mmCIF file with all atom_site columns, C-alpha atoms in Angstrom:
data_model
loop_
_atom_site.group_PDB
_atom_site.id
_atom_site.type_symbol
_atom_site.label_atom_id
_atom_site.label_alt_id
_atom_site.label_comp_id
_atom_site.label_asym_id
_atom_site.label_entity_id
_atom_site.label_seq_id
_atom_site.pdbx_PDB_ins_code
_atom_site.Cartn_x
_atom_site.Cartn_y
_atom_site.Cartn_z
_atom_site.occupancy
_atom_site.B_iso_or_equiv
_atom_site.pdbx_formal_charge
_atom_site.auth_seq_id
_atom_site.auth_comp_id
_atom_site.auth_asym_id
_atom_site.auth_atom_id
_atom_site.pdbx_PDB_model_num
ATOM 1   C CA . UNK A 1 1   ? 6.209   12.965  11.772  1.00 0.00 ? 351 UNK A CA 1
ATOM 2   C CA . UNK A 1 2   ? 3.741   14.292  9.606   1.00 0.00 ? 352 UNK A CA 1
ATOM 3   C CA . UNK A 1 3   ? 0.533   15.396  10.231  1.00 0.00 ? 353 UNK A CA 1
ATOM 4   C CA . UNK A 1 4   ? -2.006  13.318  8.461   1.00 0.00 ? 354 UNK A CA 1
ATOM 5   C CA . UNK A 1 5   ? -5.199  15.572  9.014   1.00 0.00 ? 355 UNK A CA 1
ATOM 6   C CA . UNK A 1 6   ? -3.557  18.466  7.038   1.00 0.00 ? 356 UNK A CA 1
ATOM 7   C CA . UNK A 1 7   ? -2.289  15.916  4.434   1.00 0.00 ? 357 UNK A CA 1
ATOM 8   C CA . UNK A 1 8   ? -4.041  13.739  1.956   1.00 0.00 ? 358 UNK A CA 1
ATOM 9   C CA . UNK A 1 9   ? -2.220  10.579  0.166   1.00 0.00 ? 359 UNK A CA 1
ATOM 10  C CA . UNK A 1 10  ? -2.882  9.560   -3.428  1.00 0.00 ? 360 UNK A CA 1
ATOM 11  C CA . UNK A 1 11  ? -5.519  7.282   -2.632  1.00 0.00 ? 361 UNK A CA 1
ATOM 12  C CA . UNK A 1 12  ? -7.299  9.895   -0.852  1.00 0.00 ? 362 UNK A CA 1
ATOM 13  C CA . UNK A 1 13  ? -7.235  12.520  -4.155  1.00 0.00 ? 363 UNK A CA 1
ATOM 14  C CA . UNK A 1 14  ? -8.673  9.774   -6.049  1.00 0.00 ? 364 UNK A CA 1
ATOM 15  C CA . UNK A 1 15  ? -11.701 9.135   -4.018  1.00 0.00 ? 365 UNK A CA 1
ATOM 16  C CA . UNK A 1 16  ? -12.268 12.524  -4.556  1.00 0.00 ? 366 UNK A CA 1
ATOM 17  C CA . UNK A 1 17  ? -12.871 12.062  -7.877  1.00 0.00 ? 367 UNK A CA 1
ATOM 18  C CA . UNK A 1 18  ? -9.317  12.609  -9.045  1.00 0.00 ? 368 UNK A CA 1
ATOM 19  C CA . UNK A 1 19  ? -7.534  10.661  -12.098 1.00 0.00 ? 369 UNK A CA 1
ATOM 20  C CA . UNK A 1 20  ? -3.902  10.229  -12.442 1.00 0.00 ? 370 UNK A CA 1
ATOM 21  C CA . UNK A 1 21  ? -3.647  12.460  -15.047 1.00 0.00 ? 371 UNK A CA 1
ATOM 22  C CA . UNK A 1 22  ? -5.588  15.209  -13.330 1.00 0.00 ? 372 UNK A CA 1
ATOM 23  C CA . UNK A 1 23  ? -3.128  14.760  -10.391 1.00 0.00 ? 373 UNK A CA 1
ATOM 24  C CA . UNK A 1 24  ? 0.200   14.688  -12.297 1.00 0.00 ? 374 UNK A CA 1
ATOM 25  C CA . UNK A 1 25  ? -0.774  17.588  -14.056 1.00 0.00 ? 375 UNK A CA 1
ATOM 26  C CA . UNK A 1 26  ? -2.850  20.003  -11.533 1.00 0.00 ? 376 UNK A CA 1
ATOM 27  C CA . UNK A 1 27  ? -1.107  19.075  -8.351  1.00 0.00 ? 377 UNK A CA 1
ATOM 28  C CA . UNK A 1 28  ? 2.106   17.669  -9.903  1.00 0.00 ? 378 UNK A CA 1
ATOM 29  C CA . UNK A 1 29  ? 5.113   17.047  -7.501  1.00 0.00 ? 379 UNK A CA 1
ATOM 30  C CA . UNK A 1 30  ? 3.798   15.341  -3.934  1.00 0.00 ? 380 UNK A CA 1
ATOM 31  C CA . UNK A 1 31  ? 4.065   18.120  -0.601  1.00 0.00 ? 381 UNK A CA 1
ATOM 32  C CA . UNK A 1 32  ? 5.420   14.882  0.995   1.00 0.00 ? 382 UNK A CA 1
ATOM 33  C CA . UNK A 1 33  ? 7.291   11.802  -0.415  1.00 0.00 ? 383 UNK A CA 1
ATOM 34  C CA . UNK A 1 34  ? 8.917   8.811   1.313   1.00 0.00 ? 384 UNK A CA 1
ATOM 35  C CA . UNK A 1 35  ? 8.380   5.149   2.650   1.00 0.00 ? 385 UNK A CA 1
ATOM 36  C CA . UNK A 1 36  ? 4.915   4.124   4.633   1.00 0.00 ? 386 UNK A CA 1
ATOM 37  C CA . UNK A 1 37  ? 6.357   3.247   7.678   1.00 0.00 ? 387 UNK A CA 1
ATOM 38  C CA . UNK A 1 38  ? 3.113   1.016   8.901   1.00 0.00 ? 388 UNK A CA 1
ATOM 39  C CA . UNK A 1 39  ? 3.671   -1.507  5.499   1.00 0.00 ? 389 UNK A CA 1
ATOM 40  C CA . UNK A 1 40  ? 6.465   -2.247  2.693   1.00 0.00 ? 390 UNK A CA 1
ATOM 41  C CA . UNK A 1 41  ? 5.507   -0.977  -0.604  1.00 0.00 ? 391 UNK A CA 1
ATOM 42  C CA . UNK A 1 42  ? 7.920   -0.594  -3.628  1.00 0.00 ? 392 UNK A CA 1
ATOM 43  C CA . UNK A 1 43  ? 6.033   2.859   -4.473  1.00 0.00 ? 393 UNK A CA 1
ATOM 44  C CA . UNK A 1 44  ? 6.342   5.918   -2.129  1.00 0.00 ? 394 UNK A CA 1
ATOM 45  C CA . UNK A 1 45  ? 4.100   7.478   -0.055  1.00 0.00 ? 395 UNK A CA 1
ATOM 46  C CA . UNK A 1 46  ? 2.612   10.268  -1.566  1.00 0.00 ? 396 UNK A CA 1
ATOM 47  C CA . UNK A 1 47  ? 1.414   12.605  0.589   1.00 0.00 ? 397 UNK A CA 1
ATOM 48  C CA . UNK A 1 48  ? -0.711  16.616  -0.487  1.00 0.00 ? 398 UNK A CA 1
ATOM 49  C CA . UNK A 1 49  ? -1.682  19.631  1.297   1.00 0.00 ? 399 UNK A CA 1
ATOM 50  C CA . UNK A 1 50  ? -5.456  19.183  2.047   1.00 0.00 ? 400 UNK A CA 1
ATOM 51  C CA . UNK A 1 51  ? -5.426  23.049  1.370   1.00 0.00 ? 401 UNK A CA 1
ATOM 52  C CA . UNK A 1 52  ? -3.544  22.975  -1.556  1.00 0.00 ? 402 UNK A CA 1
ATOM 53  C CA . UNK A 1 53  ? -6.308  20.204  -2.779  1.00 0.00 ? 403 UNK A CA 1
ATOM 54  C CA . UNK A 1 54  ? -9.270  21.909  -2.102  1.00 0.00 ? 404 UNK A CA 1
ATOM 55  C CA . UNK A 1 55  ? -7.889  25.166  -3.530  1.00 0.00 ? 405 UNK A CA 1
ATOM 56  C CA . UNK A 1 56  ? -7.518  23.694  -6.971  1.00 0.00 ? 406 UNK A CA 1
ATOM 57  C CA . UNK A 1 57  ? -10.658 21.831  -6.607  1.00 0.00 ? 407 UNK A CA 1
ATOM 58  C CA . UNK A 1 58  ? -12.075 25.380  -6.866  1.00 0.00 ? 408 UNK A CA 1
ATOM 59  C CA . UNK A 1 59  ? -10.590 26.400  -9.956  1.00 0.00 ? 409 UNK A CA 1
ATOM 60  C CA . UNK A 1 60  ? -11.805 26.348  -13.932 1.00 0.00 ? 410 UNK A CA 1
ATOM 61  C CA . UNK A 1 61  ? -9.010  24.205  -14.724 1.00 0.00 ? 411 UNK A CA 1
ATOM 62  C CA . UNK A 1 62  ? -10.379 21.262  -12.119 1.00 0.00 ? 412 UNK A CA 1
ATOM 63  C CA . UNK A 1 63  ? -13.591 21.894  -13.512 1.00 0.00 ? 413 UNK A CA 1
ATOM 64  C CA . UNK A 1 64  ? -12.921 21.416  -17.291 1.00 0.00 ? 414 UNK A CA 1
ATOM 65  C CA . UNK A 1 65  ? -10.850 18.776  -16.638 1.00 0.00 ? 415 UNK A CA 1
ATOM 66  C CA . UNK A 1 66  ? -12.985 16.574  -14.433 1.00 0.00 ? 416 UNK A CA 1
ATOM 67  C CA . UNK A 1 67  ? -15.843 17.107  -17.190 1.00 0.00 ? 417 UNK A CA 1
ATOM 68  C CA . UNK A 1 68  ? -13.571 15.621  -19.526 1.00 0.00 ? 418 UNK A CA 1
ATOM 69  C CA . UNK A 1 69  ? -13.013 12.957  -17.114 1.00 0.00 ? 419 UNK A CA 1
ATOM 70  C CA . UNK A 1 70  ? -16.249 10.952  -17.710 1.00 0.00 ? 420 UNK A CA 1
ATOM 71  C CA . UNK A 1 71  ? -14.617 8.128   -19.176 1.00 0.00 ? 421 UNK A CA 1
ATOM 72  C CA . UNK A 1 72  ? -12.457 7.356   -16.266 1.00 0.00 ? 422 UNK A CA 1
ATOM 73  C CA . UNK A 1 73  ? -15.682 7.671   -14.256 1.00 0.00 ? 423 UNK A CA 1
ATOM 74  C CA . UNK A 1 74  ? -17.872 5.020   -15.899 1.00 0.00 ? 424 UNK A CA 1
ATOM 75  C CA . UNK A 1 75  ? -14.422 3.135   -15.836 1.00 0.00 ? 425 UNK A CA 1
ATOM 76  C CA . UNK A 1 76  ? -14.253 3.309   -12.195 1.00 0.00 ? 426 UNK A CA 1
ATOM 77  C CA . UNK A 1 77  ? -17.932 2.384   -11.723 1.00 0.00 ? 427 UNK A CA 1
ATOM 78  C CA . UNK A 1 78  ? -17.489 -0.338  -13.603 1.00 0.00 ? 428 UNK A CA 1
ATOM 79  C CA . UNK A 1 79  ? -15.015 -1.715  -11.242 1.00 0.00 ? 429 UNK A CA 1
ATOM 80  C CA . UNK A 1 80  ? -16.866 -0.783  -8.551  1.00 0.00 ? 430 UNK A CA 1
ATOM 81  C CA . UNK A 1 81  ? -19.408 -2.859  -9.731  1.00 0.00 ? 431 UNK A CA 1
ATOM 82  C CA . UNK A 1 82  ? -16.946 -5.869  -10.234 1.00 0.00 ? 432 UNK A CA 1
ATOM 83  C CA . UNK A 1 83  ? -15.760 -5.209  -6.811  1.00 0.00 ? 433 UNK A CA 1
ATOM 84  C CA . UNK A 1 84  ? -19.346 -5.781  -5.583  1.00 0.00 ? 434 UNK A CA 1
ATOM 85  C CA . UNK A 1 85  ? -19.884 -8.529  -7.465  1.00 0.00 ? 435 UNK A CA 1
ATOM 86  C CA . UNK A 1 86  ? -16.638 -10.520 -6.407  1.00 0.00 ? 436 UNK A CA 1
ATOM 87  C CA . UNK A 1 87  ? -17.241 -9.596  -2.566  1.00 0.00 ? 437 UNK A CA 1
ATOM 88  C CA . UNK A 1 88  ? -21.061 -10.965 -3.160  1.00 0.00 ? 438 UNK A CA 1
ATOM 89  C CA . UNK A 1 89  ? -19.507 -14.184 -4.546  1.00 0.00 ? 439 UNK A CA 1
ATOM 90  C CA . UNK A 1 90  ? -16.971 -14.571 -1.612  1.00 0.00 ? 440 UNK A CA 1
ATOM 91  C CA . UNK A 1 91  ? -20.047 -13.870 1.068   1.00 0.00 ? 441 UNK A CA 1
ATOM 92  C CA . UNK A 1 92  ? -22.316 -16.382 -1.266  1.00 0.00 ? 442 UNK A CA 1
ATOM 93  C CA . UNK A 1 93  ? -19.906 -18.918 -1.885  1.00 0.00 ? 443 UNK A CA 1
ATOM 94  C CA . UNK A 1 94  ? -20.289 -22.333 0.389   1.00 0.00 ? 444 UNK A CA 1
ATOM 95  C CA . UNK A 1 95  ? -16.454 -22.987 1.873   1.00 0.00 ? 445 UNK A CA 1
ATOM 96  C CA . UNK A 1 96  ? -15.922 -27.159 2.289   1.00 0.00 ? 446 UNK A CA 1
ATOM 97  C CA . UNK A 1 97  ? -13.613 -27.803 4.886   1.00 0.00 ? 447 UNK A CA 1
ATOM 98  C CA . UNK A 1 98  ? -11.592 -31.094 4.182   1.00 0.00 ? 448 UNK A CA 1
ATOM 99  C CA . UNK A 1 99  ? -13.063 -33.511 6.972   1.00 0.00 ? 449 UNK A CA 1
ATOM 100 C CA . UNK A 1 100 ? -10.163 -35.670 7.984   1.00 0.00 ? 450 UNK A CA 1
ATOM 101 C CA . UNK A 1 101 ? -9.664  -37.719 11.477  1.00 0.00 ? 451 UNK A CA 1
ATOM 102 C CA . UNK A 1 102 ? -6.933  -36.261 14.130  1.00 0.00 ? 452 UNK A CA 1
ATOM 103 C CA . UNK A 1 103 ? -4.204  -38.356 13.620  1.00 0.00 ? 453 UNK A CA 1
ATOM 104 C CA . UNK A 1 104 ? -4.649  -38.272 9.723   1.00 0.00 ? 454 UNK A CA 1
ATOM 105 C CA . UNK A 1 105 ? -4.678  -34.402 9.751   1.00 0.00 ? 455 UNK A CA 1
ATOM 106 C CA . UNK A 1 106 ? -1.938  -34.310 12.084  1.00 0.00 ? 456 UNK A CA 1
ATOM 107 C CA . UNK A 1 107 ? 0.102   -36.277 9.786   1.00 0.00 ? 457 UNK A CA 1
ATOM 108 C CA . UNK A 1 108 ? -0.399  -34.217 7.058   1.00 0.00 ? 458 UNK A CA 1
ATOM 109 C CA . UNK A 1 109 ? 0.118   -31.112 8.766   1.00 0.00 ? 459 UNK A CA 1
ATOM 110 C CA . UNK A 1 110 ? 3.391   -32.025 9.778   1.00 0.00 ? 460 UNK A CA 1
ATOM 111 C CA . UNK A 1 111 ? 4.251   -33.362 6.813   1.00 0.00 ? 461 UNK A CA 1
ATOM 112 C CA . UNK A 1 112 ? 3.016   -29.835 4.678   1.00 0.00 ? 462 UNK A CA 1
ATOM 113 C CA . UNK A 1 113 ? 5.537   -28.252 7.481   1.00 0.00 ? 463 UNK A CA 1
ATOM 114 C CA . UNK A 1 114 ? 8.270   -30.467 6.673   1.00 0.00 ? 464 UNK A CA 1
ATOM 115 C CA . UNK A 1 115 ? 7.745   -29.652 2.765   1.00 0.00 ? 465 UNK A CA 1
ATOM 116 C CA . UNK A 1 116 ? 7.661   -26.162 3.366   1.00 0.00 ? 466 UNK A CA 1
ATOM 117 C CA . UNK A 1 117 ? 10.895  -26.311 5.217   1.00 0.00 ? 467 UNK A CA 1
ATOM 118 C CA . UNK A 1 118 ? 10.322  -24.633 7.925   1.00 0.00 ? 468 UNK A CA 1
ATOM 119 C CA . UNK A 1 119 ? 11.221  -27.642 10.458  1.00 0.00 ? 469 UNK A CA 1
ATOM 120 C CA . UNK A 1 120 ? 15.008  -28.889 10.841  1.00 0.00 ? 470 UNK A CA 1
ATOM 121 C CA . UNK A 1 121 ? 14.785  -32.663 9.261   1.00 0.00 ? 471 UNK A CA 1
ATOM 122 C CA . UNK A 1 122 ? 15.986  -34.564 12.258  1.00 0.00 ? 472 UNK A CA 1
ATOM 123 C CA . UNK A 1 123 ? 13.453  -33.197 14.856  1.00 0.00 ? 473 UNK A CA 1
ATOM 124 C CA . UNK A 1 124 ? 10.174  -34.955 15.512  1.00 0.00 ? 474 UNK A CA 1
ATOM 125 C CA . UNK A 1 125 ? 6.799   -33.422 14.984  1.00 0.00 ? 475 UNK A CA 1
ATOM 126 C CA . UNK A 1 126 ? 6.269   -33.111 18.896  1.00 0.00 ? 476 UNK A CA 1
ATOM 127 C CA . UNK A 1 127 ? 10.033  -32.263 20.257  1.00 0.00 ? 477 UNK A CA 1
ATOM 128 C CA . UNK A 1 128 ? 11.397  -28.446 19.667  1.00 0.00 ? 478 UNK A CA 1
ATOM 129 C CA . UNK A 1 129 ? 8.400   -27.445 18.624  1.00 0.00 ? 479 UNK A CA 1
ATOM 130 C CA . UNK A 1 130 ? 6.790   -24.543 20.662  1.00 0.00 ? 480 UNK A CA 1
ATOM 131 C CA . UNK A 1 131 ? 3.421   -25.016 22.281  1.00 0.00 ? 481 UNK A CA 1
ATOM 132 C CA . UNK A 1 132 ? 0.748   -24.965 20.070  1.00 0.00 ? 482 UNK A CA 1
ATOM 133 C CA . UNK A 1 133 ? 2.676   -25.210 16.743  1.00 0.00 ? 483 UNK A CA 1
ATOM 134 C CA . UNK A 1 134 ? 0.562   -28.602 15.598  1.00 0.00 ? 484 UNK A CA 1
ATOM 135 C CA . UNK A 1 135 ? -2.795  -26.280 16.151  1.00 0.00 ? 485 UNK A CA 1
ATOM 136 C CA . UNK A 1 136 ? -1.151  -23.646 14.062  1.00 0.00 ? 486 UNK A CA 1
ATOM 137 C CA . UNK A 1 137 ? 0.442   -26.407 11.519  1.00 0.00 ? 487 UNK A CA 1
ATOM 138 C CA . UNK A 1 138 ? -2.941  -27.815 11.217  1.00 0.00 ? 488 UNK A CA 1
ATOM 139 C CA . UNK A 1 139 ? -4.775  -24.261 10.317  1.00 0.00 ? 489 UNK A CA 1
ATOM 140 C CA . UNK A 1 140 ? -1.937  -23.788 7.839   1.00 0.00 ? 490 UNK A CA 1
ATOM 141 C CA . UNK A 1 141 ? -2.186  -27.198 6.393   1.00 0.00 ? 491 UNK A CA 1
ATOM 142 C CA . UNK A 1 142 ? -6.114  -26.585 5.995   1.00 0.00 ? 492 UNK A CA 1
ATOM 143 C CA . UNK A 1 143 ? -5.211  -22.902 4.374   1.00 0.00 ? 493 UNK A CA 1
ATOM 144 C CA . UNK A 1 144 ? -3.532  -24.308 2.054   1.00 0.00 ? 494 UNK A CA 1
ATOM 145 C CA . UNK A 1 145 ? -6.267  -27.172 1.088   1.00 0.00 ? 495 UNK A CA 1
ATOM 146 C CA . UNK A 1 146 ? -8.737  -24.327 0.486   1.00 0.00 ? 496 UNK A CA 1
ATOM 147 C CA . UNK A 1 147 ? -6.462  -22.341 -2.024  1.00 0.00 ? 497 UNK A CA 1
ATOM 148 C CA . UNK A 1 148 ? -8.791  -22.928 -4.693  1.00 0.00 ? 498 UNK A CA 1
ATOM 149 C CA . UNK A 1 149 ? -10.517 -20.375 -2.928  1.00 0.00 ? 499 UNK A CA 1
ATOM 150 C CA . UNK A 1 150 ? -8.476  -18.050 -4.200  1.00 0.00 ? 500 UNK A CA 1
ATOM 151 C CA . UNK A 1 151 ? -9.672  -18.294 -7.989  1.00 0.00 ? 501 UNK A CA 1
ATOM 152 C CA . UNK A 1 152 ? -12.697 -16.097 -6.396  1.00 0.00 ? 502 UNK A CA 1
ATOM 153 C CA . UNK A 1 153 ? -10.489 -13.431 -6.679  1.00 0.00 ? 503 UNK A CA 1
ATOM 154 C CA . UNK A 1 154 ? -9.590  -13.131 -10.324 1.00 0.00 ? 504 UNK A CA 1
ATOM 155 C CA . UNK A 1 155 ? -10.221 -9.802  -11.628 1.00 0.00 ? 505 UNK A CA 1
ATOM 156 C CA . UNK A 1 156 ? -9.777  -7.585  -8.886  1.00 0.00 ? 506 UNK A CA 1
ATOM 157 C CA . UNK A 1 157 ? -6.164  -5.682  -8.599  1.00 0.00 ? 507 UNK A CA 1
ATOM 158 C CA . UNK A 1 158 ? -5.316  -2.664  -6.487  1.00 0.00 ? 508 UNK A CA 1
ATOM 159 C CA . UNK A 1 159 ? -7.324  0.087   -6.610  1.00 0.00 ? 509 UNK A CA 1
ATOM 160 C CA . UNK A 1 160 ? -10.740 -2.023  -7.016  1.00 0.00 ? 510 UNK A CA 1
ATOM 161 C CA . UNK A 1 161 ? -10.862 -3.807  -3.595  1.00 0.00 ? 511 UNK A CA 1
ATOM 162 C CA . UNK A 1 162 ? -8.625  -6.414  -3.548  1.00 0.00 ? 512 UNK A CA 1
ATOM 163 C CA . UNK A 1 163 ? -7.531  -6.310  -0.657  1.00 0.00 ? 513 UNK A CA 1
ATOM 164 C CA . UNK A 1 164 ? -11.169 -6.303  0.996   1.00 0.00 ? 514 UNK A CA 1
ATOM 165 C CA . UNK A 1 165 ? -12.030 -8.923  -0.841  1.00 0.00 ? 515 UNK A CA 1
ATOM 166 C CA . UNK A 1 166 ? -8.959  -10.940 0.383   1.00 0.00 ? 516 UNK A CA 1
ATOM 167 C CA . UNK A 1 167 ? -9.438  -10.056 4.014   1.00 0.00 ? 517 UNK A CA 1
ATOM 168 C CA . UNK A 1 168 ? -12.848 -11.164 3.731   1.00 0.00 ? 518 UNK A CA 1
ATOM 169 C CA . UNK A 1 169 ? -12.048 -14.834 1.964   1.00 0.00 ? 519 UNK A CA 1
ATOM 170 C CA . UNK A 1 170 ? -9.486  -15.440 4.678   1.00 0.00 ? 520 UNK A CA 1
ATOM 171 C CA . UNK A 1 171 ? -11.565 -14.861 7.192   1.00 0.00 ? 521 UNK A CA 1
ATOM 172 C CA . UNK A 1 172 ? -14.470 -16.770 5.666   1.00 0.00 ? 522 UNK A CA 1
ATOM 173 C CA . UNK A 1 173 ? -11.808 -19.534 4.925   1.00 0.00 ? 523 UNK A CA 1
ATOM 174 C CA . UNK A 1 174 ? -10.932 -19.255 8.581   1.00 0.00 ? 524 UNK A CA 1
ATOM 175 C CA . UNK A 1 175 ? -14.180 -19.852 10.323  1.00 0.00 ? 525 UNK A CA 1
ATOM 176 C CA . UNK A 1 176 ? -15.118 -22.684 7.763   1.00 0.00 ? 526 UNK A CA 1
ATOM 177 C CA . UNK A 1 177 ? -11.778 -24.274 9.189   1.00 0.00 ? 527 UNK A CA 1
ATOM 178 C CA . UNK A 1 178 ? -13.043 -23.315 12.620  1.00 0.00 ? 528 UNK A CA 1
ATOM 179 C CA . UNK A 1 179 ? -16.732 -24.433 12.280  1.00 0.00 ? 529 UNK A CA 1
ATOM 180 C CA . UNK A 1 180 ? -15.505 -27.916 10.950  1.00 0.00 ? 530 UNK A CA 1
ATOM 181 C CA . UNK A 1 181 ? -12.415 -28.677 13.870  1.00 0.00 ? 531 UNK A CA 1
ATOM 182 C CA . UNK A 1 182 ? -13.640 -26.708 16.957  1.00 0.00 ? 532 UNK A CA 1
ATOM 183 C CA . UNK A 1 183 ? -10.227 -28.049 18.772  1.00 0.00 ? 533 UNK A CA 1
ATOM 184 C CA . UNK A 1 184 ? -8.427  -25.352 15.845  1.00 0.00 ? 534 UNK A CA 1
ATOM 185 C CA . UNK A 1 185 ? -11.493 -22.581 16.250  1.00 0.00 ? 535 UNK A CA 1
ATOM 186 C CA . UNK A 1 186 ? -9.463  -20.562 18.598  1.00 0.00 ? 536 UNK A CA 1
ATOM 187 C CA . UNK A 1 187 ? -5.994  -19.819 16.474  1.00 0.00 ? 537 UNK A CA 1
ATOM 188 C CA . UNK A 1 188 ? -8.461  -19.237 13.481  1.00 0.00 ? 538 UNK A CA 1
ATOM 189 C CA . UNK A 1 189 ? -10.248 -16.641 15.330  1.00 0.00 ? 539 UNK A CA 1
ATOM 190 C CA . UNK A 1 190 ? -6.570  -15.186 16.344  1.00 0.00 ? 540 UNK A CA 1
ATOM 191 C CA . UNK A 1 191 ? -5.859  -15.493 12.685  1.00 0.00 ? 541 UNK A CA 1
ATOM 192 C CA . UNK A 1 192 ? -8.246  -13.341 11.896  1.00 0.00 ? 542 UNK A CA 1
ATOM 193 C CA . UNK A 1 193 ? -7.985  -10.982 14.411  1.00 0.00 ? 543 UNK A CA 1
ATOM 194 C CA . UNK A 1 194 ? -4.049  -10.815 13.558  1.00 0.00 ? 544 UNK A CA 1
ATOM 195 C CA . UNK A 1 195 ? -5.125  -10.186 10.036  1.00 0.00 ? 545 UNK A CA 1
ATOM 196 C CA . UNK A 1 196 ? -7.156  -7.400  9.777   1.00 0.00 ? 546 UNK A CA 1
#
């Protein structure tokens, strides 16, 4: 396995101010390349010698180049600054739960299930179904109500915080969900602690 301390991914050049230009053509091939074995990706890990970093961080060349560089900065503050903004709207935005009796919501839950296909046709809602799966049918039939949620998102794509900002609207999505049903506040709060 490789030692991550002496190694620093792409991600990691770029918050050091790197561009992908300055990468591919200071550093050019990756020390290390292969699959992230903590997540699925379709692009490789690429992984570069800390040393090797900071040595060409000290040369002319890095200098000249990261001068020249000022556009990509101002590019990358301005999605900074969209990154802020969309995480403000998430935190700012007021989340309305759909309030619907028990039986009604349990209907609908098992009926989102059935439509999803996840359920064998002839089995009813409460036989061969685990412990707990109506509680966790519900949250899902509720997560899916509050997709329009999602829209909050527009804008942001990799490298500007998505996926900060979509941690943070599911878990703001999950304690609205929580805060309106108590009975389904404790698989939203293991929701979000499996989420993270």
């Amino acid at each position: 396995m490789t030692d991550r301390t002496t190694y620093v991914s792409h991600v990691g050049v770029r918050r050091r101010g790197w561009t992908d230009t300055m990468v591919r053509e200071l550093l050019g091939t990756p020390d290390v390349q292969g699959r992230d074995p903590r997540r699925w990706s379709p692009a490789p890990l690429r992984l570069y010698l800390l040393a090797r970093v900071e040595t060409v961080e000290r040369t002319p060349e890095f200098a000249e180049t990261s001068a020249h560089s000022g556009v990509s900065s101002a590019a990358a503050a301005h999605a900074g600054r969209r990154r802020a903004a969309v995480l403000a709207a998430i935190r700012a935005e007021p989340i309305e739960v759909p309030r619907l009796p028990g039986p009604e919501l349990e209907r609908r839950a098992v009926r989102h299930r059935k439509l999803l296909g996840a359920r064998s046709p002839g089995t009813p809602p409460g036989e061969g179904a685990p412990a707990g799966a109506l509680v966790r049918w519900q949250v899902s039939y509720l997560r899916h109500a509050l997709a329009r949620y999602e829209a909050l998102l527009d804008g942001l794509y990799a490298e500007t915080g998505r996926g900060e900002a979509e941690r943070l609207l599911r878990r703001r999505l999950y304690e609205a969900i929580g805060a309106a049903y108590p009975a389904l506040a404790q698989e939203c709060r293991r929701r979000i602690a499996v989420e993270r």
